[in-house]
Amino acid sequence: MDIEQKQAEHIDYFVKQTSALKGSALNNVISEATSHPSLFAFSEILSVPNVVELEGTENSIYLDLLRLFAHGTWSDYKSIAGRLPQLVPDQVLKLKQLTVLTLAETSKELPYDQLMQELDVTNVRELEDFLINECMYVGIVRGKLDQLKRCFEVQFAAGRDLRPGQLGNMLQTLTDWLTTSDNLLISIQEKIKWADTMSESDRKHRKEVEERVDEVKKSLSLKKLQTVSRPMLTSEGMRRSTLNLVE
């Protein structure tokens, strides 16, 4: 079973759970969801009305916790840790895995130094073990560990939940890409038309050259024929002509 299918099943389970509970009863479900080893998407849970209703209540810290796992990173957590429930080890691991996915969104070559800083890892061996065992083996990323360049080359990374406002940016990016593609297509079509025009011009030029060559060949053949058919005086003929003149 691939990671997408697993995600869909886990999301459906937690959406049903949160839809059936209210208030403080949601706290344990949210903690369970953010600790689950195979769940990496939380936007559907965030949109459940019962979860949204936590805003402004004494249980709103669990709504903030869920938002952190939907859009945030380990560094984000450290900056607001005092306002959130204390994380258990499974949540710490999950948030660090999500941090790798966030970094992979912006670059396909992640320096070891950057990863160690973002994940609070103290040495390369620990970092590589984390990337292999907790990221690649789990299936959320694929890539190559380059010890010579000291970087992780990302070949695939699972997508995270869209952050507020990110959809608009993505639509703008796609619109810009479409405009660029249209302009490129027009440019290609113009170059093809130019190439066709030049090809036709070359074809006409070659035909004209071939016709001139044929004319020159015919002219040369005619001159050669005239030269061959012209009467030639041999030495004997010249002698007889001289004798006739003397007589």
mmCIF file of N, CA and C in Angstrom, residues 42-132:
data_model
loop_
_atom_site.group_PDB
_atom_site.id
_atom_site.type_symbol
_atom_site.label_atom_id
_atom_site.label_comp_id
_atom_site.label_asym_id
_atom_site.label_seq_id
_atom_site.Cartn_x
_atom_site.Cartn_y
_atom_site.Cartn_z
ATOM 1 N N PHE A 42 -2.829 17.304 7.592
ATOM 2 C CA PHE A 42 -3.759 17.633 8.676
ATOM 3 C C PHE A 42 -4.818 18.665 8.287
ATOM 4 N N SER A 43 -4.813 19.144 7.049
ATOM 5 C CA SER A 43 -5.737 20.213 6.676
ATOM 6 C C SER A 43 -7.198 19.776 6.757
ATOM 7 N N GLU A 44 -7.478 18.512 6.393
ATOM 8 C CA GLU A 44 -8.848 18.026 6.478
ATOM 9 C C GLU A 44 -9.344 17.993 7.919
ATOM 10 N N ILE A 45 -8.465 17.626 8.837
ATOM 11 C CA ILE A 45 -8.843 17.612 10.252
ATOM 12 C C ILE A 45 -9.051 19.042 10.747
ATOM 13 N N LEU A 46 -8.190 19.948 10.295
ATOM 14 C CA LEU A 46 -8.311 21.356 10.682
ATOM 15 C C LEU A 46 -9.637 21.969 10.224
ATOM 16 N N SER A 47 -10.184 21.473 9.143
ATOM 17 C CA SER A 47 -11.409 22.061 8.598
ATOM 18 C C SER A 47 -12.683 21.486 9.219
ATOM 19 N N VAL A 48 -12.549 20.485 10.065
ATOM 20 C CA VAL A 48 -13.734 19.921 10.737
ATOM 21 C C VAL A 48 -14.340 21.001 11.641
ATOM 22 N N PRO A 49 -15.634 21.284 11.528
ATOM 23 C CA PRO A 49 -16.259 22.362 12.321
ATOM 24 C C PRO A 49 -16.000 22.263 13.820
ATOM 25 N N ASN A 50 -16.033 21.051 14.367
ATOM 26 C CA ASN A 50 -15.801 20.897 15.813
ATOM 27 C C ASN A 50 -14.390 21.329 16.201
ATOM 28 N N VAL A 51 -13.442 21.116 15.309
ATOM 29 C CA VAL A 51 -12.063 21.530 15.571
ATOM 30 C C VAL A 51 -11.949 23.046 15.446
ATOM 31 N N VAL A 52 -12.577 23.615 14.444
ATOM 32 C CA VAL A 52 -12.550 25.067 14.249
ATOM 33 C C VAL A 52 -13.126 25.787 15.466
ATOM 34 N N GLU A 53 -14.128 25.181 16.094
ATOM 35 C CA GLU A 53 -14.786 25.796 17.247
ATOM 36 C C GLU A 53 -13.887 25.878 18.483
ATOM 37 N N LEU A 54 -12.712 25.257 18.435
ATOM 38 C CA LEU A 54 -11.777 25.363 19.560
ATOM 39 C C LEU A 54 -11.156 26.753 19.651
ATOM 40 N N GLU A 55 -11.212 27.504 18.564
ATOM 41 C CA GLU A 55 -10.637 28.840 18.532
ATOM 42 C C GLU A 55 -11.242 29.715 19.638
ATOM 43 N N GLY A 56 -10.372 30.338 20.442
ATOM 44 C CA GLY A 56 -10.820 31.240 21.491
ATOM 45 C C GLY A 56 -11.275 30.572 22.765
ATOM 46 N N THR A 57 -11.168 29.240 22.816
ATOM 47 C CA THR A 57 -11.556 28.530 24.029
ATOM 48 C C THR A 57 -10.311 28.136 24.817
ATOM 49 N N GLU A 58 -10.520 27.549 25.979
ATOM 50 C CA GLU A 58 -9.391 27.117 26.799
ATOM 51 C C GLU A 58 -8.621 25.965 26.159
ATOM 52 N N ASN A 59 -9.234 25.347 25.163
ATOM 53 C CA ASN A 59 -8.586 24.234 24.460
ATOM 54 C C ASN A 59 -7.969 24.659 23.131
ATOM 55 N N SER A 60 -7.891 25.977 22.923
ATOM 56 C CA SER A 60 -7.385 26.464 21.633
ATOM 57 C C SER A 60 -5.914 26.107 21.403
ATOM 58 N N ILE A 61 -5.189 25.793 22.474
ATOM 59 C CA ILE A 61 -3.784 25.426 22.281
ATOM 60 C C ILE A 61 -3.653 24.145 21.449
ATOM 61 N N TYR A 62 -4.677 23.295 21.488
ATOM 62 C CA TYR A 62 -4.632 22.076 20.682
ATOM 63 C C TYR A 62 -4.953 22.382 19.216
ATOM 64 N N LEU A 63 -5.737 23.416 18.992
ATOM 65 C CA LEU A 63 -5.939 23.882 17.625
ATOM 66 C C LEU A 63 -4.635 24.462 17.085
ATOM 67 N N ASP A 64 -3.934 25.224 17.906
ATOM 68 C CA ASP A 64 -2.632 25.776 17.506
ATOM 69 C C ASP A 64 -1.621 24.651 17.258
ATOM 70 N N LEU A 65 -1.702 23.611 18.078
ATOM 71 C CA LEU A 65 -0.809 22.469 17.898
ATOM 72 C C LEU A 65 -1.056 21.805 16.548
ATOM 73 N N LEU A 66 -2.324 21.631 16.214
ATOM 74 C CA LEU A 66 -2.665 21.011 14.935
ATOM 75 C C LEU A 66 -2.209 21.879 13.764
ATOM 76 N N ARG A 67 -2.348 23.187 13.903
ATOM 77 C CA ARG A 67 -1.875 24.108 12.862
ATOM 78 C C ARG A 67 -0.354 24.020 12.702
ATOM 79 N N LEU A 68 0.336 23.863 13.808
ATOM 80 C CA LEU A 68 1.795 23.729 13.750
ATOM 81 C C LEU A 68 2.182 22.511 12.925
ATOM 82 N N PHE A 69 1.499 21.388 13.145
ATOM 83 C CA PHE A 69 1.830 20.175 12.410
ATOM 84 C C PHE A 69 1.358 20.244 10.948
ATOM 85 N N ALA A 70 0.393 21.088 10.677
ATOM 86 C CA ALA A 70 -0.057 21.242 9.294
ATOM 87 C C ALA A 70 0.901 22.097 8.488
ATOM 88 N N HIS A 71 1.442 23.155 9.114
ATOM 89 C CA HIS A 71 2.214 24.130 8.338
ATOM 90 C C HIS A 71 3.597 24.458 8.897
ATOM 91 N N GLY A 72 3.872 24.102 10.143
ATOM 92 C CA GLY A 72 5.075 24.577 10.796
ATOM 93 C C GLY A 72 6.257 23.619 10.741
ATOM 94 N N THR A 73 7.329 24.029 11.412
ATOM 95 C CA THR A 73 8.565 23.252 11.457
ATOM 96 C C THR A 73 9.053 23.145 12.903
ATOM 97 N N TRP A 74 10.122 22.400 13.081
ATOM 98 C CA TRP A 74 10.709 22.249 14.408
ATOM 99 C C TRP A 74 11.179 23.595 14.946
ATOM 100 N N SER A 75 11.728 24.431 14.108
ATOM 101 C CA SER A 75 12.159 25.769 14.533
ATOM 102 C C SER A 75 10.973 26.620 14.972
ATOM 103 N N ASP A 76 9.861 26.489 14.250
ATOM 104 C CA ASP A 76 8.644 27.219 14.633
ATOM 105 C C ASP A 76 8.185 26.792 16.026
ATOM 106 N N TYR A 77 8.229 25.509 16.271
ATOM 107 C CA TYR A 77 7.801 25.010 17.584
ATOM 108 C C TYR A 77 8.667 25.585 18.692
ATOM 109 N N LYS A 78 9.975 25.605 18.474
ATOM 110 C CA LYS A 78 10.872 26.099 19.523
ATOM 111 C C LYS A 78 10.585 27.563 19.857
ATOM 112 N N SER A 79 10.120 28.320 18.867
ATOM 113 C CA SER A 79 9.865 29.747 19.108
ATOM 114 C C SER A 79 8.566 29.995 19.863
ATOM 115 N N ILE A 80 7.654 29.002 19.866
ATOM 116 C CA ILE A 80 6.365 29.189 20.554
ATOM 117 C C ILE A 80 6.067 28.042 21.516
ATOM 118 N N ALA A 81 7.085 27.302 21.893
ATOM 119 C CA ALA A 81 6.882 26.107 22.721
ATOM 120 C C ALA A 81 6.148 26.416 24.022
ATOM 121 N N GLY A 82 6.374 27.595 24.559
ATOM 122 C CA GLY A 82 5.731 27.946 25.821
ATOM 123 C C GLY A 82 4.236 28.110 25.720
ATOM 124 N N ARG A 83 3.715 28.254 24.516
ATOM 125 C CA ARG A 83 2.276 28.448 24.323
ATOM 126 C C ARG A 83 1.583 27.194 23.812
ATOM 127 N N LEU A 84 2.299 26.095 23.744
ATOM 128 C CA LEU A 84 1.742 24.851 23.229
ATOM 129 C C LEU A 84 1.915 23.718 24.242
ATOM 130 N N PRO A 85 1.122 22.657 24.102
ATOM 131 C CA PRO A 85 1.345 21.482 24.957
ATOM 132 C C PRO A 85 2.743 20.916 24.719
ATOM 133 N N GLN A 86 3.348 20.348 25.725
ATOM 134 C CA GLN A 86 4.670 19.752 25.572
ATOM 135 C C GLN A 86 4.587 18.546 24.648
ATOM 136 N N LEU A 87 5.515 18.451 23.738
ATOM 137 C CA LEU A 87 5.491 17.362 22.765
ATOM 138 C C LEU A 87 6.066 16.079 23.345
ATOM 139 N N VAL A 88 5.456 14.963 22.951
ATOM 140 C CA VAL A 88 5.995 13.654 23.301
ATOM 141 C C VAL A 88 6.999 13.271 22.214
ATOM 142 N N PRO A 89 7.852 12.266 22.459
ATOM 143 C CA PRO A 89 8.888 11.897 21.479
ATOM 144 C C PRO A 89 8.349 11.625 20.072
ATOM 145 N N ASP A 90 7.193 10.962 19.970
ATOM 146 C CA ASP A 90 6.640 10.683 18.637
ATOM 147 C C ASP A 90 6.270 11.965 17.906
ATOM 148 N N GLN A 91 5.800 12.967 18.639
ATOM 149 C CA GLN A 91 5.468 14.255 18.019
ATOM 150 C C GLN A 91 6.731 15.005 17.593
ATOM 151 N N VAL A 92 7.774 14.914 18.412
ATOM 152 C CA VAL A 92 9.046 15.542 18.051
ATOM 153 C C VAL A 92 9.573 14.938 16.755
ATOM 154 N N LEU A 93 9.539 13.609 16.668
ATOM 155 C CA LEU A 93 9.990 12.928 15.455
ATOM 156 C C LEU A 93 9.161 13.361 14.255
ATOM 157 N N LYS A 94 7.842 13.388 14.434
ATOM 158 C CA LYS A 94 6.949 13.764 13.339
ATOM 159 C C LYS A 94 7.241 15.178 12.855
ATOM 160 N N LEU A 95 7.431 16.108 13.779
ATOM 161 C CA LEU A 95 7.659 17.498 13.396
ATOM 162 C C LEU A 95 8.996 17.659 12.677
ATOM 163 N N LYS A 96 9.974 16.888 13.050
ATOM 164 C CA LYS A 96 11.264 16.943 12.352
ATOM 165 C C LYS A 96 11.159 16.342 10.953
ATOM 166 N N GLN A 97 10.362 15.288 10.819
ATOM 167 C CA GLN A 97 10.123 14.732 9.483
ATOM 168 C C GLN A 97 9.434 15.766 8.589
ATOM 169 N N LEU A 98 8.435 16.450 9.154
ATOM 170 C CA LEU A 98 7.728 17.483 8.402
ATOM 171 C C LEU A 98 8.657 18.652 8.044
ATOM 172 N N THR A 99 9.618 18.916 8.910
ATOM 173 C CA THR A 99 10.589 19.979 8.640
ATOM 174 C C THR A 99 11.408 19.648 7.395
ATOM 175 N N VAL A 100 11.798 18.390 7.248
ATOM 176 C CA VAL A 100 12.538 17.965 6.047
ATOM 177 C C VAL A 100 11.690 18.177 4.803
ATOM 178 N N LEU A 101 10.395 17.864 4.887
ATOM 179 C CA LEU A 101 9.509 18.060 3.738
ATOM 180 C C LEU A 101 9.405 19.536 3.371
ATOM 181 N N THR A 102 9.332 20.389 4.392
ATOM 182 C CA THR A 102 9.266 21.833 4.125
ATOM 183 C C THR A 102 10.531 22.317 3.433
ATOM 184 N N LEU A 103 11.686 21.884 3.906
ATOM 185 C CA LEU A 103 12.952 22.290 3.290
ATOM 186 C C LEU A 103 13.045 21.788 1.852
ATOM 187 N N ALA A 104 12.506 20.594 1.607
ATOM 188 C CA ALA A 104 12.569 20.009 0.263
ATOM 189 C C ALA A 104 11.660 20.738 -0.720
ATOM 190 N N GLU A 105 10.712 21.544 -0.213
ATOM 191 C CA GLU A 105 9.837 22.310 -1.099
ATOM 192 C C GLU A 105 10.604 23.401 -1.843
ATOM 193 N N THR A 106 11.623 23.925 -1.204
ATOM 194 C CA THR A 106 12.322 25.087 -1.760
ATOM 195 C C THR A 106 13.663 24.745 -2.395
ATOM 196 N N SER A 107 14.191 23.562 -2.111
ATOM 197 C CA SER A 107 15.486 23.194 -2.690
ATOM 198 C C SER A 107 15.589 21.689 -2.806
ATOM 199 N N LYS A 108 16.200 21.231 -3.886
ATOM 200 C CA LYS A 108 16.409 19.803 -4.089
ATOM 201 C C LYS A 108 17.814 19.370 -3.678
ATOM 202 N N GLU A 109 18.572 20.294 -3.125
ATOM 203 C CA GLU A 109 19.896 19.971 -2.607
ATOM 204 C C GLU A 109 20.020 20.613 -1.235
ATOM 205 N N LEU A 110 19.889 19.792 -0.187
ATOM 206 C CA LEU A 110 19.850 20.298 1.180
ATOM 207 C C LEU A 110 21.199 20.062 1.859
ATOM 208 N N PRO A 111 21.923 21.126 2.169
ATOM 209 C CA PRO A 111 23.232 20.987 2.823
ATOM 210 C C PRO A 111 23.095 20.337 4.208
ATOM 211 N N TYR A 112 24.048 19.511 4.553
ATOM 212 C CA TYR A 112 24.041 18.858 5.866
ATOM 213 C C TYR A 112 24.016 19.897 6.994
ATOM 214 N N ASP A 113 24.774 20.962 6.829
ATOM 215 C CA ASP A 113 24.841 21.972 7.893
ATOM 216 C C ASP A 113 23.473 22.586 8.158
ATOM 217 N N GLN A 114 22.732 22.854 7.086
ATOM 218 C CA GLN A 114 21.392 23.417 7.244
ATOM 219 C C GLN A 114 20.462 22.422 7.926
ATOM 220 N N LEU A 115 20.516 21.173 7.499
ATOM 221 C CA LEU A 115 19.665 20.148 8.090
ATOM 222 C C LEU A 115 19.971 19.933 9.568
ATOM 223 N N MET A 116 21.255 19.904 9.915
ATOM 224 C CA MET A 116 21.624 19.698 11.316
ATOM 225 C C MET A 116 21.142 20.848 12.185
ATOM 226 N N GLN A 117 21.203 22.052 11.643
ATOM 227 C CA GLN A 117 20.741 23.212 12.402
ATOM 228 C C GLN A 117 19.220 23.184 12.571
ATOM 229 N N GLU A 118 18.493 22.890 11.491
ATOM 230 C CA GLU A 118 17.034 22.900 11.543
ATOM 231 C C GLU A 118 16.475 21.753 12.382
ATOM 232 N N LEU A 119 17.199 20.647 12.456
ATOM 233 C CA LEU A 119 16.696 19.462 13.156
ATOM 234 C C LEU A 119 17.324 19.261 14.530
ATOM 235 N N ASP A 120 18.232 20.159 14.918
ATOM 236 C CA ASP A 120 18.949 20.018 16.192
ATOM 237 C C ASP A 120 19.701 18.692 16.268
ATOM 238 N N VAL A 121 20.408 18.381 15.190
ATOM 239 C CA VAL A 121 21.223 17.171 15.126
ATOM 240 C C VAL A 121 22.684 17.597 15.254
ATOM 241 N N THR A 122 23.447 16.838 16.042
ATOM 242 C CA THR A 122 24.802 17.287 16.387
ATOM 243 C C THR A 122 25.901 16.765 15.474
ATOM 244 N N ASN A 123 25.638 15.680 14.708
ATOM 245 C CA ASN A 123 26.697 15.143 13.857
ATOM 246 C C ASN A 123 26.113 14.511 12.596
ATOM 247 N N VAL A 124 26.985 14.297 11.620
ATOM 248 C CA VAL A 124 26.572 13.804 10.315
ATOM 249 C C VAL A 124 26.001 12.396 10.405
ATOM 250 N N ARG A 125 26.604 11.543 11.210
ATOM 251 C CA ARG A 125 26.125 10.155 11.339
ATOM 252 C C ARG A 125 24.681 10.129 11.833
ATOM 253 N N GLU A 126 24.395 10.937 12.825
ATOM 254 C CA GLU A 126 23.034 10.996 13.363
ATOM 255 C C GLU A 126 22.065 11.526 12.311
ATOM 256 N N LEU A 127 22.515 12.525 11.547
ATOM 257 C CA LEU A 127 21.667 13.099 10.508
ATOM 258 C C LEU A 127 21.371 12.069 9.421
ATOM 259 N N GLU A 128 22.391 11.375 8.953
ATOM 260 C CA GLU A 128 22.184 10.397 7.885
ATOM 261 C C GLU A 128 21.305 9.246 8.350
ATOM 262 N N ASP A 129 21.470 8.817 9.588
ATOM 263 C CA ASP A 129 20.596 7.763 10.136
ATOM 264 C C ASP A 129 19.146 8.234 10.151
ATOM 265 N N PHE A 130 18.936 9.498 10.525
ATOM 266 C CA PHE A 130 17.579 10.046 10.561
ATOM 267 C C PHE A 130 16.974 10.086 9.155
ATOM 268 N N LEU A 131 17.748 10.572 8.178
ATOM 269 C CA LEU A 131 17.240 10.679 6.815
ATOM 270 C C LEU A 131 16.922 9.308 6.223
ATOM 271 N N ILE A 132 17.769 8.325 6.532
ATOM 272 C CA ILE A 132 17.563 6.977 5.994
ATOM 273 C C ILE A 132 16.402 6.280 6.688
#
